[in-house]
Coordinates of C-alpha atoms and ligand atoms in Angstrom, one line a residue:
M6 CA 13.3 -13.3 23.1
K7 CA 11.0 -15.8 21.5
N8 CA 7.6 -14.5 20.3
N9 CA 6.1 -17.9 20.6
Q10 CA 6.4 -17.6 24.4
K11 CA 4.2 -14.5 24.2
L12 CA 0.6 -14.5 25.2
I13 CA -2.1 -14.8 22.6
T14 CA -5.0 -12.4 23.6
L15 CA -8.5 -12.2 22.3
K16 CA -10.0 -8.7 21.9
T17 CA -13.6 -7.7 22.4
P18 CA -15.4 -5.9 19.6
A19 CA -14.9 -2.6 21.5
E20 CA -11.2 -3.2 21.7
I21 CA -11.0 -4.0 18.0
E22 CA -12.8 -0.7 17.4
I23 CA -10.0 1.1 19.3
M24 CA -7.4 -0.9 17.3
R25 CA -9.1 0.2 14.1
Q26 CA -8.6 3.9 15.2
A27 CA -5.0 3.2 16.1
N28 CA -4.4 1.5 12.7
K29 CA -6.2 4.3 10.8
I30 CA -3.6 6.7 12.2
V31 CA -0.9 4.4 11.0
A32 CA -2.5 3.9 7.5
E33 CA -3.0 7.6 7.0
T34 CA 0.6 8.3 8.0
L35 CA 1.8 5.8 5.4
I36 CA -0.3 7.3 2.7
F37 CA 1.1 10.7 3.6
L38 CA 4.7 9.3 3.4
R39 CA 4.0 7.8 0.0
S40 CA 3.6 11.4 -1.4
K41 CA 6.8 12.5 0.4
M42 CA 9.2 9.7 -0.6
V43 CA 10.8 11.5 -3.5
P44 CA 14.4 12.1 -4.5
G45 CA 16.2 14.6 -2.2
V46 CA 14.3 13.8 1.0
T47 CA 16.2 12.4 4.0
T48 CA 15.0 9.5 6.0
W49 CA 15.4 11.7 9.0
Q50 CA 12.8 14.1 7.5
L51 CA 10.4 11.2 7.1
D52 CA 10.8 10.3 10.8
N53 CA 10.1 14.0 11.8
W54 CA 6.9 14.0 9.7
V55 CA 5.5 10.9 11.4
E56 CA 6.3 12.2 14.8
D57 CA 4.3 15.3 14.0
I58 CA 1.4 13.4 12.7
A59 CA 1.3 11.1 15.7
A60 CA 1.4 14.1 18.1
E61 CA -1.4 15.8 16.2
R62 CA -3.6 12.7 16.4
G63 CA -2.9 12.1 20.1
A64 CA -1.0 8.9 19.5
Q65 CA 2.3 7.8 20.8
P66 CA 4.9 6.4 18.3
A67 CA 5.3 2.7 19.2
F68 CA 8.8 2.0 18.1
K69 CA 10.7 4.9 19.7
G70 CA 12.5 3.5 22.7
Y71 CA 11.2 -0.1 22.0
H72 CA 14.1 -2.2 23.2
G73 CA 16.1 1.0 22.7
F74 CA 15.1 1.7 19.0
P75 CA 16.1 5.4 18.6
N76 CA 13.4 6.7 16.3
S77 CA 9.6 6.6 15.5
L78 CA 9.9 5.2 11.9
C79 CA 11.7 2.1 10.6
V80 CA 13.1 3.1 7.2
S81 CA 14.8 0.4 5.2
L82 CA 16.3 1.0 1.8
N83 CA 17.0 -1.4 -1.0
E84 CA 19.0 -4.4 0.4
Q85 CA 17.8 -3.4 3.9
V86 CA 15.0 -5.7 5.0
V87 CA 13.5 -4.1 8.2
H88 CA 14.5 -2.0 11.2
G89 CA 16.5 0.7 9.4
I90 CA 17.3 3.7 11.5
P91 CA 16.4 7.2 10.1
S92 CA 19.4 9.3 9.3
R93 CA 20.2 12.9 8.2
K94 CA 22.8 11.3 5.9
V95 CA 20.5 9.0 4.0
V96 CA 19.0 10.9 1.0
L97 CA 16.4 9.2 -1.2
K98 CA 17.2 8.9 -4.8
E99 CA 15.6 7.8 -8.0
G100 CA 15.6 4.0 -8.2
D101 CA 15.5 3.3 -4.5
I102 CA 12.9 1.2 -2.8
V103 CA 12.0 2.3 0.7
S104 CA 10.2 0.2 3.3
V105 CA 8.5 2.4 5.9
D106 CA 7.2 0.6 9.0
F107 CA 5.2 2.6 11.5
G108 CA 3.3 1.8 14.7
V109 CA 1.4 3.8 17.3
L110 CA 0.0 3.3 20.7
Y111 CA -3.5 4.9 20.9
K112 CA -6.0 4.6 23.8
G113 CA -4.0 1.6 25.2
F114 CA -3.8 -0.3 21.9
Y115 CA -1.2 -0.6 19.1
G116 CA -1.5 -0.2 15.4
D117 CA 1.3 -1.5 13.1
A118 CA 1.7 -1.5 9.3
A119 CA 4.3 -1.1 6.6
I120 CA 4.6 -0.4 2.9
T121 CA 7.5 -0.5 0.4
H122 CA 7.6 2.4 -2.0
A123 CA 9.5 2.8 -5.2
V124 CA 11.2 6.2 -5.7
G125 CA 10.7 7.1 -9.3
E126 CA 11.6 4.4 -11.8
V127 CA 13.1 1.2 -10.4
E128 CA 14.4 -1.9 -12.2
E129 CA 11.7 -4.2 -13.6
K130 CA 12.6 -7.2 -11.4
T131 CA 12.5 -4.9 -8.3
R132 CA 9.1 -3.5 -9.3
K133 CA 7.9 -7.2 -9.6
L134 CA 9.4 -7.9 -6.1
L135 CA 7.2 -5.1 -4.6
K136 CA 4.1 -6.3 -6.4
V137 CA 4.5 -9.9 -5.5
T138 CA 5.3 -9.1 -1.8
E139 CA 2.2 -7.0 -1.5
E140 CA 0.1 -9.7 -3.2
S141 CA 1.5 -12.3 -0.8
L142 CA 0.3 -10.2 2.1
Y143 CA -3.2 -10.4 0.7
K144 CA -2.9 -14.1 0.0
G145 CA -2.0 -14.6 3.7
I146 CA -4.9 -12.3 4.8
E147 CA -7.4 -14.4 2.7
K148 CA -6.4 -17.4 4.9
A149 CA -6.9 -15.5 8.2
L150 CA -10.2 -17.3 8.9
V151 CA -11.7 -18.7 12.0
G152 CA -10.9 -22.4 12.2
N153 CA -7.8 -22.1 10.1
R154 CA -4.3 -22.3 11.6
V155 CA -1.5 -19.7 11.6
N156 CA 0.3 -22.1 9.2
D157 CA -2.4 -21.6 6.6
I158 CA -1.4 -17.9 6.4
S159 CA 2.3 -18.8 6.4
K160 CA 1.9 -21.3 3.6
A161 CA -0.2 -19.0 1.4
V162 CA 2.5 -16.3 1.6
Q163 CA 5.3 -18.6 0.9
I164 CA 3.6 -20.4 -2.1
H165 CA 2.8 -17.0 -3.7
V166 CA 6.3 -15.6 -3.2
E167 CA 8.3 -18.7 -4.3
Q168 CA 6.4 -19.2 -7.5
Y169 CA 8.1 -16.0 -8.8
G170 CA 11.5 -17.2 -7.7
F171 CA 11.8 -14.8 -4.7
S172 CA 12.6 -15.9 -1.2
V173 CA 10.9 -15.4 2.2
V174 CA 12.9 -14.2 5.2
R175 CA 12.9 -16.8 8.0
Q176 CA 14.6 -14.9 10.8
F177 CA 11.8 -12.3 11.3
V178 CA 8.1 -13.0 11.5
G179 CA 4.7 -11.4 12.0
H180 CA 3.0 -11.3 15.4
G181 CA -0.1 -10.9 17.4
I182 CA -0.8 -7.3 18.4
G183 CA -3.0 -5.6 21.0
S184 CA -2.2 -3.8 24.2
Q185 CA 1.3 -5.0 23.5
L186 CA 3.1 -4.3 20.3
H187 CA 4.3 -7.9 20.0
E188 CA 2.0 -10.6 21.3
G189 CA 1.6 -14.2 20.3
P190 CA 1.3 -16.0 18.0
E191 CA 4.3 -15.7 15.8
I192 CA 3.3 -15.5 12.1
P193 CA 6.1 -16.9 10.0
N194 CA 6.0 -16.2 6.3
Y195 CA 7.0 -19.7 5.5
S196 CA 5.4 -23.1 6.3
V197 CA 6.8 -24.6 9.5
G198 CA 4.3 -27.4 9.6
G199 CA 3.2 -29.0 12.9
Q200 CA 0.4 -27.8 15.0
S201 CA 0.4 -24.0 14.7
P202 CA -2.2 -22.1 16.7
R203 CA -5.8 -22.2 15.6
L204 CA -7.3 -18.8 14.5
L205 CA -10.0 -17.6 16.9
P206 CA -12.4 -14.6 16.7
G207 CA -10.9 -11.7 18.5
M208 CA -7.3 -12.4 17.5
V209 CA -5.5 -9.4 15.9
L210 CA -2.5 -10.3 13.8
A211 CA 0.2 -8.2 12.2
I212 CA 1.0 -10.1 9.1
E213 CA 4.2 -8.9 7.4
P214 CA 5.9 -10.7 4.6
M215 CA 9.5 -9.8 4.1
V216 CA 10.6 -11.0 0.7
N217 CA 14.1 -11.0 -0.9
L218 CA 15.0 -11.0 -4.6
G219 CA 17.9 -13.3 -3.9
T220 CA 18.8 -15.5 -0.9
Y221 CA 16.5 -15.6 2.1
E222 CA 19.5 -15.1 4.4
V223 CA 19.7 -11.9 6.3
K224 CA 22.0 -10.4 8.9
V225 CA 21.8 -7.6 11.5
L226 CA 24.3 -4.7 10.9
K227 CA 26.7 -3.4 13.5
D228 CA 24.2 -0.7 14.6
G229 CA 22.3 -3.5 16.3
W230 CA 19.1 -2.9 14.3
T231 CA 19.3 -2.7 10.5
V232 CA 18.6 -6.0 8.9
E233 CA 20.2 -6.5 5.5
T234 CA 20.1 -9.3 2.9
C235 CA 23.4 -11.4 3.0
D236 CA 23.7 -11.2 -0.9
R237 CA 22.7 -7.5 -0.8
S238 CA 19.8 -8.1 -3.1
P239 CA 16.7 -5.9 -2.7
S240 CA 14.1 -6.7 -0.1
A241 CA 10.5 -5.7 0.2
H242 CA 8.1 -5.6 3.2
F243 CA 4.4 -5.0 3.5
E244 CA 2.3 -5.3 6.7
H245 CA -1.3 -5.0 7.8
S246 CA -2.9 -5.5 11.2
V247 CA -5.8 -7.8 10.7
A248 CA -8.7 -8.8 13.0
I249 CA -10.0 -12.3 12.9
T250 CA -13.8 -12.3 13.0
E251 CA -16.7 -14.7 12.4
D252 CA -17.4 -12.6 9.3
G253 CA -13.8 -13.0 8.0
P254 CA -10.6 -11.0 8.2
V255 CA -10.9 -7.3 8.8
I256 CA -7.9 -5.2 7.7
L257 CA -7.6 -2.6 10.4
S258 CA -4.7 -0.7 8.8
E259 CA -6.4 -0.3 5.4
S260 CA -7.5 3.3 5.1
V261 CA -10.5 3.9 2.8
Ligands
MG330 MG1 5.1 -5.6 13.0

């Protein structure tokens, strides 16, 4: 399915307020997970925790059952890029990097965010990969201004990433978000040029750079979900849901 065929919707301030609440649940869940991603924990356990938190908060996990995804949390280790499936057999160990991507449906609207966490000490270049990927997310968000175009976000992410010699995944992109998990427009993390959509007040965008230490090329594993780098180099992923307003970008999934 092509995201660019999906509808771009504009949200009212009241709807954005609900999306702030949805994303607050997501952000607080990710903060909780940060403290739990230590050696010896299984990715299955992480999934159980997020289910409990969502239930306590009256939210519905967004990914469970989405196109048949089996769990509530996407957990992607090391060379895995996104969409990793939680497993009782996958035990976190020192030196791993772990991308956790979580979404909820709350009062009719979605929240979606992701972080990549280093378990204990990781290699220096991998630590740099995480830092640059997170920075690139904020570089993109800085361009999420009324009157700019989607490609201004894409370009800012790509320029930041590539100056460090890392590469941006092409095959998967960010997206609009609202009463649907994936709405238009697509938000590539690389410049595609042309006339990308103009940013308007009321748009909410899930901006999510996926950045590889080696080649940009990725493939989907036989499980039908897990995305891995073709050269098996590490990959990092950070995501925020961001509202476009006349007063500038508002990060809905940033918990303060
Ligand atoms: Mg997303």
